[in-house]
Coordinates of C-alpha atoms and ligand atoms in Angstrom, one line a residue:
M1 CA 0.1 -0.2 0.3
K2 CA 1.1 3.8 -0.9
W3 CA 1.1 5.1 2.7
C4 CA 2.6 2.0 4.1
L5 CA 5.4 2.2 1.4
K6 CA 6.0 6.1 2.2
L7 CA 6.2 5.2 6.1
L8 CA 8.5 2.5 5.5
L9 CA 10.9 4.8 3.7
A10 CA 10.4 7.5 6.3
V11 CA 10.1 5.5 9.3
P12 CA 11.9 2.1 8.9
L13 CA 10.9 0.7 12.3
L14 CA 7.4 1.0 12.2
A15 CA 6.2 -2.2 13.1
A16 CA 2.5 -1.7 12.0
C17 CA 3.8 -1.8 8.5
A18 CA 5.1 -5.1 8.6
H19 CA 1.7 -6.9 8.6
T20 CA 0.8 -8.3 5.6
A21 CA -2.1 -6.4 3.9
V22 CA -5.7 -6.8 5.4
P23 CA -7.9 -8.1 3.0
T24 CA -11.4 -6.7 3.5
T25 CA -13.6 -9.8 2.7
P26 CA -13.3 -12.7 5.2
A27 CA -12.9 -16.2 3.6
K28 CA -15.4 -18.0 5.7
P29 CA -17.1 -15.8 8.1
G30 CA -18.2 -17.0 11.7
P31 CA -21.3 -15.5 12.7
L32 CA -19.2 -12.6 14.7
G33 CA -17.1 -11.9 11.7
N34 CA -18.7 -10.8 8.6
T35 CA -18.1 -7.3 8.2
A36 CA -15.6 -5.3 6.0
A37 CA -12.5 -3.9 7.7
P38 CA -12.3 -0.2 7.8
R39 CA -9.8 1.5 5.3
R40 CA -6.1 1.0 6.5
A41 CA -4.3 4.4 7.6
W42 CA -1.1 4.5 9.5
W43 CA -2.6 6.7 11.9
K44 CA -5.2 4.1 12.8
E45 CA -2.2 1.4 13.6
V46 CA -0.2 3.3 16.1
V47 CA -0.1 3.4 20.0
V48 CA 0.3 7.0 21.2
Y49 CA 2.3 7.9 24.3
Q50 CA 1.5 11.1 26.0
V51 CA 4.3 12.8 27.6
Y52 CA 3.4 15.3 30.1
P53 CA 6.7 17.4 29.9
R54 CA 6.8 19.5 33.0
S55 CA 6.8 16.3 34.9
F56 CA 8.5 13.5 32.7
Q57 CA 12.2 14.1 33.1
D58 CA 14.2 17.2 34.7
S59 CA 17.8 17.8 33.3
D60 CA 19.0 20.9 34.7
N61 CA 17.6 20.3 38.7
N62 CA 15.2 23.4 38.6
G63 CA 12.5 20.8 39.5
V64 CA 10.6 21.2 36.2
G65 CA 10.9 18.6 33.4
D66 CA 12.2 19.6 30.2
I67 CA 13.2 19.0 26.6
R68 CA 16.6 17.5 27.1
G69 CA 15.0 15.5 30.1
I70 CA 12.8 13.8 27.4
I71 CA 15.6 13.2 25.1
S72 CA 17.6 11.3 27.9
R73 CA 14.7 8.9 28.1
L74 CA 14.0 8.5 24.4
D75 CA 15.2 4.7 24.4
Y76 CA 12.8 4.0 27.3
I77 CA 10.2 5.4 25.0
K78 CA 11.2 3.5 22.2
S79 CA 11.4 0.4 24.3
L80 CA 7.7 0.6 25.3
G81 CA 6.8 -0.2 21.6
V82 CA 4.6 2.7 21.0
N83 CA 4.9 4.7 17.6
V84 CA 3.9 8.3 18.5
V85 CA 4.6 10.9 21.2
W86 CA 2.0 13.4 22.2
L87 CA 3.5 16.2 23.8
N88 CA 1.5 18.6 26.0
P89 CA 2.5 22.1 25.4
V90 CA 6.1 23.5 25.4
Y91 CA 5.7 26.6 23.9
Q92 CA 6.5 30.0 25.3
S93 CA 4.1 30.7 28.4
P94 CA 3.6 32.2 31.6
N95 CA 2.5 29.2 32.9
D96 CA -0.9 30.1 34.2
D97 CA -2.5 27.1 33.0
A98 CA 0.3 24.8 32.8
G99 CA 1.6 25.8 29.3
Y100 CA -2.0 26.0 27.9
D101 CA -1.8 29.8 27.9
I102 CA 0.8 30.4 25.2
S103 CA 2.4 33.9 24.8
D104 CA 4.3 32.8 21.7
Y105 CA 3.5 29.8 19.5
R106 CA 6.8 30.0 17.7
A107 CA 9.1 29.9 20.8
I108 CA 9.8 27.2 23.3
M109 CA 9.1 27.7 27.3
S110 CA 12.3 29.0 28.5
E111 CA 12.1 26.5 31.9
M112 CA 11.8 23.8 29.1
G113 CA 14.6 24.7 27.0
S114 CA 15.5 26.1 23.6
M115 CA 14.3 25.6 20.0
A116 CA 17.7 23.8 19.5
D117 CA 16.7 21.1 22.0
F118 CA 13.1 21.0 20.3
D119 CA 14.9 20.0 17.1
A120 CA 17.1 17.6 18.6
L121 CA 14.1 16.1 20.3
L122 CA 12.3 15.6 16.9
R123 CA 15.4 14.3 15.4
G124 CA 15.8 11.8 18.0
L125 CA 12.2 10.4 18.0
H126 CA 12.5 10.2 14.1
Q127 CA 15.6 8.4 14.1
R128 CA 14.0 5.6 16.4
G129 CA 11.0 5.6 14.0
I130 CA 8.6 7.5 16.7
K131 CA 6.4 10.3 15.3
L132 CA 5.8 13.5 17.0
V133 CA 2.2 15.1 18.0
M134 CA 2.1 18.5 19.3
D135 CA -0.8 20.4 21.1
L136 CA -2.4 23.0 19.2
V137 CA -4.0 25.4 21.6
V138 CA -5.9 28.1 19.8
N139 CA -9.4 28.7 21.3
H140 CA -7.4 31.2 23.3
T141 CA -4.0 32.5 23.6
S142 CA -2.2 33.7 26.9
D143 CA -3.1 37.7 27.8
E144 CA 0.5 38.1 27.7
H145 CA 0.7 37.2 23.9
S146 CA 1.3 40.2 21.6
W147 CA -1.8 39.9 19.9
F148 CA -3.7 40.6 23.2
Q149 CA -1.1 43.0 24.2
Q150 CA -2.0 45.1 21.3
S151 CA -5.9 44.3 21.3
R152 CA -6.3 45.5 24.9
S153 CA -4.4 48.8 24.1
S154 CA -7.5 50.7 22.2
R155 CA -10.7 49.9 20.5
N156 CA -9.0 50.9 17.1
N157 CA -6.1 48.7 17.3
P158 CA -5.5 46.4 14.5
Y159 CA -5.5 43.5 16.8
R160 CA -8.8 44.6 18.7
D161 CA -11.0 42.1 16.3
Y162 CA -8.6 39.0 17.4
Y163 CA -10.7 38.6 20.7
H164 CA -14.1 38.9 21.7
W165 CA -15.0 42.2 23.2
W166 CA -18.2 43.5 24.8
P167 CA -18.1 47.1 25.1
A168 CA -19.4 48.0 28.4
E169 CA -22.0 50.7 27.1
K170 CA -24.0 47.8 26.1
G171 CA -24.5 46.8 29.6
T172 CA -23.2 43.8 31.3
P173 CA -22.9 40.7 29.2
A174 CA -25.2 37.6 29.4
K175 CA -23.7 35.4 32.0
R176 CA -20.8 32.9 31.1
W177 CA -19.1 30.6 33.3
S178 CA -15.7 30.2 33.1
F179 CA -13.9 26.6 33.7
F180 CA -11.1 28.2 35.8
D181 CA -11.9 32.1 37.1
E182 CA -11.8 32.7 40.8
E183 CA -14.9 34.5 40.5
G184 CA -16.6 32.3 38.2
S185 CA -17.3 34.6 35.3
A186 CA -15.9 34.3 31.7
W187 CA -16.1 38.0 31.3
R188 CA -13.5 40.2 32.6
F189 CA -13.8 43.7 32.6
D190 CA -10.7 45.8 31.3
S191 CA -10.6 49.5 32.1
T192 CA -8.1 50.6 29.6
T193 CA -11.1 50.5 27.0
S194 CA -13.9 50.1 29.2
A195 CA -14.9 46.7 27.7
Y196 CA -15.2 43.1 28.9
Y197 CA -13.5 40.3 27.3
L198 CA -14.2 36.4 27.0
H199 CA -12.3 33.9 28.4
Y200 CA -13.8 30.5 29.2
F201 CA -10.8 29.3 31.0
S202 CA -8.6 31.5 33.2
R203 CA -8.8 35.2 32.9
K204 CA -5.2 34.8 31.6
Q205 CA -6.6 32.6 28.7
P206 CA -8.7 35.2 26.3
D207 CA -10.6 33.5 23.9
L208 CA -9.6 34.0 20.3
K209 CA -12.4 35.5 17.7
W210 CA -12.2 32.8 15.0
E211 CA -14.7 34.8 12.9
N212 CA -11.8 37.2 12.0
P213 CA -10.4 35.6 8.7
R214 CA -6.9 37.0 10.2
V215 CA -7.0 35.2 13.1
R216 CA -7.5 31.9 11.1
Q217 CA -4.8 32.6 8.9
E218 CA -2.2 33.4 11.9
I219 CA -3.3 30.0 13.4
Y220 CA -2.8 28.3 9.7
D221 CA 0.8 29.8 9.6
I222 CA 1.5 28.5 13.3
M223 CA 0.5 25.1 11.9
R224 CA 2.6 25.4 8.9
F225 CA 5.6 26.6 11.0
W226 CA 5.6 23.3 13.0
F227 CA 4.7 20.9 10.1
E228 CA 7.6 22.4 8.2
K229 CA 9.8 21.8 11.1
G230 CA 8.7 17.9 10.5
V231 CA 5.9 17.6 13.1
D232 CA 3.7 14.7 12.5
G233 CA 0.4 16.0 13.9
F234 CA -1.6 18.0 16.1
R235 CA -4.0 17.4 19.3
M236 CA -6.5 20.2 19.0
D237 CA -7.3 21.5 22.4
V238 CA -10.9 22.3 23.3
I239 CA -11.5 22.2 19.4
P240 CA -15.4 22.6 19.5
F241 CA -15.0 26.0 21.3
I242 CA -13.5 28.0 18.4
S243 CA -16.9 28.5 16.9
K244 CA -19.7 30.0 19.4
D245 CA -23.0 32.0 19.2
T246 CA -21.3 35.5 19.0
T247 CA -24.6 37.2 20.0
F248 CA -24.0 35.8 23.5
P249 CA -27.8 35.3 24.2
P250 CA -28.9 34.7 27.8
I251 CA -28.4 31.0 28.7
Q252 CA -31.8 29.6 28.9
A253 CA -31.0 25.9 29.2
K254 CA -31.8 24.2 32.5
N255 CA -29.6 21.2 32.3
P256 CA -25.7 21.0 32.2
P257 CA -25.5 19.2 29.1
E258 CA -27.5 21.8 27.2
Y259 CA -25.3 24.7 28.1
I260 CA -22.8 23.4 25.7
A261 CA -24.6 24.9 22.8
Y262 CA -24.1 28.4 24.1
Y263 CA -20.3 27.8 24.7
A264 CA -19.2 25.7 21.6
N265 CA -20.2 23.9 18.4
G266 CA -21.2 27.3 17.0
P267 CA -22.6 27.5 13.6
R268 CA -19.3 28.0 11.6
L269 CA -17.4 25.1 13.3
H270 CA -17.3 22.8 10.6
E271 CA -16.8 25.7 7.9
Y272 CA -13.6 26.3 10.0
L273 CA -12.1 23.0 10.4
R274 CA -12.8 22.3 6.5
E275 CA -10.7 25.5 5.8
M276 CA -8.3 24.3 8.0
N277 CA -7.9 21.0 6.4
R278 CA -8.1 22.3 3.0
E279 CA -5.5 25.3 3.5
V280 CA -3.1 23.2 5.7
L281 CA -3.9 19.7 7.0
S282 CA -4.3 18.1 3.7
K283 CA -1.0 19.3 2.3
Y284 CA 0.7 16.9 4.9
D285 CA 0.7 13.2 5.9
V286 CA 0.1 13.9 9.4
M287 CA -2.4 12.7 12.1
T288 CA -5.1 15.0 14.0
V289 CA -7.0 14.5 17.1
G290 CA -9.5 17.0 18.3
E291 CA -10.2 17.4 21.8
A292 CA -14.1 17.2 21.5
G293 CA -15.9 17.2 24.9
G294 CA -19.6 17.8 24.5
V295 CA -19.8 16.3 20.9
A296 CA -22.8 14.2 20.8
V297 CA -22.4 10.7 19.3
E298 CA -25.0 11.4 16.5
D299 CA -22.6 14.6 15.3
A300 CA -19.3 12.5 15.4
L301 CA -19.5 11.8 11.8
K302 CA -19.6 15.4 11.1
F303 CA -16.0 15.9 12.4
I304 CA -14.5 12.5 11.5
A305 CA -16.2 11.0 8.2
D306 CA -13.6 10.5 5.6
D307 CA -15.4 12.6 3.1
R308 CA -15.9 15.5 5.4
H309 CA -12.3 16.3 5.1
E310 CA -12.1 17.9 8.8
L311 CA -10.4 15.7 11.4
Q312 CA -9.3 12.3 11.3
T313 CA -10.3 11.5 15.1
F314 CA -11.3 13.0 18.1
F315 CA -11.4 12.5 21.9
Q316 CA -15.0 11.6 23.4
F317 CA -15.5 12.4 26.9
E318 CA -18.3 10.5 27.8
V319 CA -16.3 7.6 28.8
V320 CA -14.0 9.5 31.6
D321 CA -16.9 11.6 32.5
H322 CA -19.1 8.9 33.4
W323 CA -17.0 7.0 35.9
G324 CA -17.1 8.6 39.3
R325 CA -17.3 12.1 38.4
R326 CA -20.2 14.5 39.1
E327 CA -21.9 15.6 35.6
D328 CA -22.7 19.0 36.4
N329 CA -19.3 19.9 38.5
F330 CA -16.2 17.8 37.5
L331 CA -14.5 18.9 40.9
Y332 CA -16.6 16.5 42.9
P333 CA -16.9 12.7 42.7
D334 CA -20.1 10.8 42.4
S335 CA -19.8 7.3 43.9
T336 CA -23.0 6.2 42.5
D337 CA -22.0 6.8 38.7
R338 CA -19.8 3.7 38.4
S339 CA -22.0 1.2 36.4
L340 CA -20.1 -1.0 34.4
P341 CA -22.9 -1.8 32.0
E342 CA -23.3 1.9 31.6
L343 CA -19.5 2.0 30.6
K344 CA -19.8 -0.7 28.2
G345 CA -22.8 0.8 26.7
I346 CA -20.8 4.0 26.2
F347 CA -17.6 2.2 24.4
T348 CA -20.3 0.4 22.4
K349 CA -22.0 3.3 21.2
W350 CA -19.0 4.8 20.4
D351 CA -17.4 1.8 18.3
S352 CA -20.8 1.9 16.6
V353 CA -19.8 5.4 14.8
V354 CA -16.6 3.7 13.3
A355 CA -18.2 0.8 12.2
Q356 CA -19.6 3.1 9.7
D357 CA -16.9 5.6 8.8
G358 CA -14.2 7.8 10.5
W359 CA -11.9 6.4 13.3
G360 CA -11.9 6.3 17.2
T361 CA -9.4 7.0 20.0
V362 CA -9.2 5.4 23.4
F363 CA -7.9 6.9 26.5
L364 CA -8.5 6.3 30.4
G365 CA -6.1 8.7 31.6
N366 CA -4.1 12.0 30.7
H367 CA -3.2 15.4 32.3
D368 CA -6.5 16.5 33.1
Q369 CA -7.8 13.3 34.7
S370 CA -6.8 11.2 38.0
R371 CA -4.7 8.3 37.7
M372 CA -6.4 5.5 35.5
V373 CA -5.7 2.7 38.2
S374 CA -7.2 4.5 40.9
R375 CA -10.4 5.5 39.1
Y376 CA -11.4 2.3 37.0
G377 CA -9.2 -0.2 38.7
N378 CA -8.0 -0.6 42.2
D379 CA -4.6 0.8 43.7
S380 CA -4.6 -1.1 46.9
P381 CA -1.1 -3.0 47.2
Q382 CA -3.3 -6.5 46.4
H383 CA -4.9 -5.2 43.2
R384 CA -2.9 -2.3 41.6
K385 CA -0.5 -4.1 39.4
T386 CA -3.2 -6.8 38.2
S387 CA -6.0 -4.1 37.5
A388 CA -3.7 -1.9 35.6
K389 CA -2.9 -4.6 33.3
M390 CA -6.3 -5.3 32.9
L391 CA -7.0 -1.8 31.9
H392 CA -4.2 -1.7 29.4
T393 CA -5.7 -4.8 27.9
L394 CA -8.8 -2.8 27.2
L395 CA -7.0 0.1 25.8
L396 CA -5.1 -2.1 23.8
T397 CA -7.7 -4.1 22.2
M398 CA -10.3 -1.7 21.1
R399 CA -11.2 -0.5 17.7
A400 CA -9.8 2.8 18.3
T401 CA -6.4 4.5 18.4
P402 CA -5.2 4.1 21.8
Y403 CA -3.6 7.0 23.9
I404 CA -1.5 5.7 26.9
Y405 CA -0.7 8.4 29.3
N406 CA 2.9 8.5 30.8
G407 CA 3.3 6.7 34.1
D408 CA 0.2 4.5 33.5
E409 CA 2.5 2.0 31.9
I410 CA 4.2 1.3 35.4
G411 CA 0.6 1.7 37.3
M412 CA 1.3 5.3 38.8
A413 CA -1.9 5.9 41.2
N414 CA -3.3 9.0 42.5
I415 CA -1.2 11.2 45.1
R416 CA -4.3 12.4 47.0
F417 CA -3.2 15.4 48.3
T418 CA -5.1 16.8 51.5
D419 CA -3.6 20.3 51.9
I420 CA -4.5 23.0 49.6
R421 CA -0.7 24.3 49.5
D422 CA 0.3 21.0 48.0
Y423 CA -1.8 21.6 44.8
R424 CA -0.4 23.3 41.5
D425 CA -3.4 23.3 39.3
L426 CA -5.2 26.6 38.9
M427 CA -8.6 24.9 38.5
T428 CA -8.3 23.6 42.1
I429 CA -6.8 26.6 43.7
N430 CA -9.1 29.0 41.9
F431 CA -12.3 27.0 43.0
Y432 CA -10.8 26.7 46.4
Q433 CA -10.3 30.4 46.8
R434 CA -14.0 30.8 45.3
L435 CA -15.4 28.5 48.0
A436 CA -13.6 30.2 50.7
R437 CA -15.0 33.5 50.0
E438 CA -18.4 32.3 49.5
G439 CA -18.4 30.2 52.7
G440 CA -18.5 27.0 51.1
D441 CA -17.4 23.5 52.4
L442 CA -13.7 23.4 52.1
R443 CA -13.3 20.3 53.9
E444 CA -15.8 18.4 51.5
F445 CA -13.9 20.1 48.5
L446 CA -10.5 18.9 49.5
T447 CA -11.8 15.3 50.0
A448 CA -13.4 15.4 46.6
Q449 CA -10.4 17.0 45.3
A450 CA -8.1 14.2 46.6
E451 CA -9.9 11.8 44.1
V452 CA -10.7 14.0 41.3
S453 CA -8.2 16.6 41.0
R454 CA -6.1 17.0 37.6
D455 CA -2.9 17.2 39.9
N456 CA -3.5 13.4 40.4
G457 CA -2.4 12.9 37.0
R458 CA 0.4 15.3 37.0
T459 CA 2.8 14.4 39.8
P460 CA 6.3 13.5 38.5
M461 CA 7.2 10.2 36.4
Q462 CA 8.7 7.6 39.0
W463 CA 11.8 6.3 37.5
S464 CA 13.6 4.6 40.1
A465 CA 13.6 4.6 44.2
D466 CA 16.6 7.0 44.3
S467 CA 15.7 10.5 45.8
N468 CA 12.7 12.4 44.2
A469 CA 12.2 9.1 42.3
G470 CA 15.2 10.3 39.7
F471 CA 12.8 13.1 38.2
T472 CA 14.9 15.8 39.6
G473 CA 18.3 16.8 41.5
G474 CA 16.2 19.8 42.7
I475 CA 13.2 20.4 44.3
P476 CA 10.2 19.2 42.2
W477 CA 7.3 21.7 41.4
I478 CA 5.0 19.4 42.6
R479 CA 5.2 16.7 45.6
I480 CA 6.5 13.2 44.2
N481 CA 4.0 10.4 45.0
L482 CA 5.7 8.6 48.0
D483 CA 4.7 5.0 46.5
Y484 CA 7.6 5.9 44.3
R485 CA 9.9 3.5 46.4
T486 CA 8.2 0.6 45.2
V487 CA 6.4 1.9 42.2
N488 CA 9.1 3.0 39.5
V489 CA 10.5 2.0 36.3
A490 CA 13.6 0.5 37.4
A491 CA 11.9 -1.9 39.6
A492 CA 9.2 -2.5 36.8
E493 CA 12.3 -3.5 34.6
R494 CA 13.8 -5.9 37.0
D495 CA 10.1 -7.8 37.9
T496 CA 9.2 -9.5 34.9
S497 CA 5.4 -9.8 36.4
S498 CA 5.2 -6.0 36.3
V499 CA 2.5 -3.8 34.7
L500 CA 5.5 -2.4 32.3
H501 CA 6.4 -5.7 31.0
Y502 CA 2.7 -6.9 30.4
F503 CA 2.2 -3.5 28.7
R504 CA 4.9 -4.1 26.1
R505 CA 3.7 -7.4 25.5
M506 CA 0.2 -6.0 24.8
I507 CA 1.5 -3.6 22.4
Q508 CA 3.3 -6.1 20.7
L509 CA 0.0 -8.4 20.5
R510 CA -1.7 -5.4 19.1
K511 CA 1.0 -4.7 16.3
S512 CA 1.3 -8.3 15.4
E513 CA -2.6 -8.9 15.1
P514 CA -4.6 -6.7 12.6
V515 CA -8.0 -8.0 14.0
L516 CA -7.1 -6.0 17.1
V517 CA -6.7 -2.8 15.2
Y518 CA -9.4 -3.3 12.3
G519 CA -11.8 -6.3 13.4
R520 CA -15.3 -5.9 14.1
Y521 CA -16.1 -5.3 17.9
Q522 CA -19.1 -7.0 19.3
L523 CA -20.0 -6.6 23.1
L524 CA -20.9 -9.7 24.9
D525 CA -22.7 -10.1 28.1
R526 CA -24.1 -6.5 28.2
E527 CA -25.7 -6.6 31.7
N528 CA -22.7 -8.5 33.5
P529 CA -21.9 -6.1 36.5
D530 CA -18.5 -7.2 36.7
V531 CA -17.2 -8.2 33.5
F532 CA -16.5 -6.6 30.4
A533 CA -16.1 -9.0 27.6
Y534 CA -16.1 -8.6 23.6
T535 CA -15.0 -10.1 20.4
R536 CA -13.0 -8.8 17.7
S537 CA -13.2 -10.5 14.2
L538 CA -11.5 -10.0 11.1
N539 CA -11.3 -12.6 8.1
G540 CA -12.9 -15.5 9.9
R541 CA -10.6 -15.2 13.0
T542 CA -12.3 -14.0 16.3
L543 CA -10.6 -13.3 19.6
M544 CA -12.3 -12.6 22.7
V545 CA -11.3 -10.3 25.3
A546 CA -12.7 -10.5 28.8
L547 CA -11.9 -8.2 31.6
S548 CA -13.0 -8.6 35.2
F549 CA -13.5 -4.8 36.7
S550 CA -14.3 -6.4 40.2
P551 CA -12.2 -7.2 43.4
A552 CA -14.3 -10.2 43.3
G553 CA -13.6 -11.5 39.9
G554 CA -16.6 -12.2 37.8
R555 CA -17.8 -15.1 35.3
T556 CA -19.1 -15.0 32.0
A557 CA -19.7 -17.5 29.0
L558 CA -17.9 -17.9 25.6
P559 CA -20.3 -16.9 23.0
T560 CA -22.6 -19.8 21.6
G561 CA -21.0 -21.7 19.0
Y562 CA -17.4 -21.4 19.9
T563 CA -14.8 -22.8 21.9
A564 CA -11.7 -21.4 23.5
G565 CA -8.5 -22.0 21.3
R566 CA -5.1 -20.2 22.4
T567 CA -4.8 -17.9 25.1
L568 CA -3.1 -14.8 23.4
M569 CA -2.7 -12.8 26.6
N570 CA -3.6 -13.2 30.4
N571 CA -2.7 -10.9 33.4
L572 CA -2.6 -14.0 35.9
A573 CA -1.1 -17.4 35.8
E574 CA -4.3 -19.1 36.1
S575 CA -6.4 -19.9 33.2
P576 CA -10.2 -18.7 33.7
V577 CA -11.6 -21.2 30.8
Q578 CA -13.7 -23.8 32.3
G579 CA -15.5 -25.9 29.3
G580 CA -17.9 -22.9 28.1
Q581 CA -17.5 -20.7 30.7
L582 CA -14.9 -18.1 32.1
L583 CA -14.2 -18.0 35.8
L584 CA -12.1 -14.9 36.3
R585 CA -10.1 -13.9 39.4
P586 CA -10.4 -10.4 40.6
Y587 CA -9.2 -8.1 37.7
Q588 CA -8.2 -10.8 35.7
A589 CA -7.9 -10.1 31.8
V590 CA -7.4 -12.4 29.3
V591 CA -7.3 -12.3 25.4
L592 CA -8.2 -15.7 23.9
E593 CA -8.4 -17.1 20.4
L594 CA -12.0 -18.5 19.6
K595 CA -12.9 -21.3 17.3
Q596 CA -16.2 -22.1 15.8
D597 CA -17.4 -25.5 17.0
V598 CA -18.6 -28.0 14.6
A599 CA -22.3 -27.4 15.4
G600 CA -21.6 -23.6 14.6
R601 CA -20.0 -24.2 11.3
V602 CA -22.6 -26.4 10.3
N603 CA -25.7 -24.3 10.7
G604 CA -23.9 -21.0 10.9
Q605 CA -25.7 -19.8 14.2
G606 CA -24.6 -18.7 17.3
G607 CA -22.8 -15.6 18.4
N608 CA -24.6 -13.3 20.8
Ligands
TEU701 O1 -9.0 20.8 28.6 C1 -10.2 21.1 28.3 C2 -11.1 21.1 29.2 O2 -12.4 20.8 29.0 C3 -11.0 20.8 30.8 O3 -11.0 22.1 31.3 C4 -11.8 20.0 31.4 O4 -12.9 20.9 31.8 C5 -11.1 20.0 33.0 O5 -9.6 19.5 32.7 C6 -11.8 18.7 33.5 O6 -11.3 17.6 33.5 C7 -8.0 21.4 27.8 C8 -6.8 20.9 28.4 O7 -6.6 19.5 28.0 C9 -6.4 21.5 29.9 O8 -5.3 20.9 30.3 C10 -6.5 23.0 29.8 O9 -6.6 23.6 30.9 C11 -7.6 23.3 28.7 O10 -8.1 22.9 27.8 C12 -7.4 24.9 28.4 O11 -6.8 25.1 27.6

């Protein structure tokens, strides 16, 4: 295939290309495996590793991770078997929101290094056959960006129309909540020109006005700048927010999900994405993933269908928003919201989109979430390793491009701060201040944050049992989880039963089995409260994945008409197969080959 050849030349080691071509018509379809496979593309076959640069590796002992630090760990990243690194923002930034407030899109944040360091990182990745995806944060800039400095200086400034301004003489603008503001409002009065500017995130993150064609051209130029350097794609921050109803009507909606229509998914969103694709993305062989919270499943294909020419993929947030956080306020947990059947339903619903067109993504952790093992698994000493392996089995067996967050490959857990002074995330700090002013329940808030705060996912990478976990020789910018003495990369390398070794084997399995990438997904045993089980089928070959989400284990059955063949992966030594039943131990995960039994072949029936 053409793309494969191109990629083989550019990236000689990408194992995904070593497969033989995937025929689209099955030879002898079993009941579970008779649909055509999606069209191949390199970005469907990769495994992405997300590097949070502030917390990955410090090379100059200032306590903050940096680019040279990442370079020193490239062989480790290579050893994981991943094909792509997604790097959170490293651009020049005053760091109000950990780099998501950019003051210069063509410069590197000084505490993270220089452009020469960045170039060396890109070279080092490419030499190892690994691609680099950057973060594109263009719903907003920093208030210290020169565009905003100009824009706020006078009403006639040529940059005035780069941002959303509401002149005070029109009265107070209709209420818009900010995600991060310490007073809650997304409108901030600026006395220099007697007008309010819009900032959905912090007051140091004013929203860009995409309606202005000059703004869009500036952004396309920035994208070209990085693509010309050789960057292989963008993860696009809060992309549905770039188009909004700029009349800013008063909000009529009662329920939180309806609010989104006032903030995002505006009338010109798809026009902008198509323009961006036409002008920039279509000119490069790159991958794109939009961060698309709030996009309903019915609207998904508008973003990702092949013939739309917008994005290739996006992150949907239904999975991570479902499990254990309140729907109306992510700062608090919700212990009633942990139904496995519902979670399975969400995965299955989103898979049905890519069964038609487009392509999906799957993730359980990132820099905005608490740690995957603490949230979906069980981070007690007894279950941490097994449940982390189980979750990696899920991530690496879905019909979607998997994104693995750094540290999850060794099963890093939540730090659970109890003191507000330990927090670094403005989301937690600003809300705490607001609550303190309003006389809210601070103790309840801190208890909640210990479970759900973003800082749980931002503590430094645990490399070894040495001081500061081998992350820094200085004072780390955020506290390190004390479990680093046992949970660290060096220990995991020595222990052949570690999460790390399992993770590497799981990646190799995905790379060697096209059925795990392209095969049809079918949910089994939908209502089972303890077990998530499904099949993946391609070209007459069917694999079954069974995952226990419970400290009590669980049981499920093989699909009717099939018997268990080879076990391709098992996170425990014991086999769960007992005739037509699977008896899973706590958090056990298996990937089995299924064979059609004679009766099934004769009458072509069975399956669920
Ligand atoms: O996150 C978008 C976003 O919606 C988050 O603010 C989310 O509401 C919160 O993290 C709850 O989990 C993106 C980035 O990933 C995040 O780090 C930035 O803070 C934010 O955009 C603003 O750029």
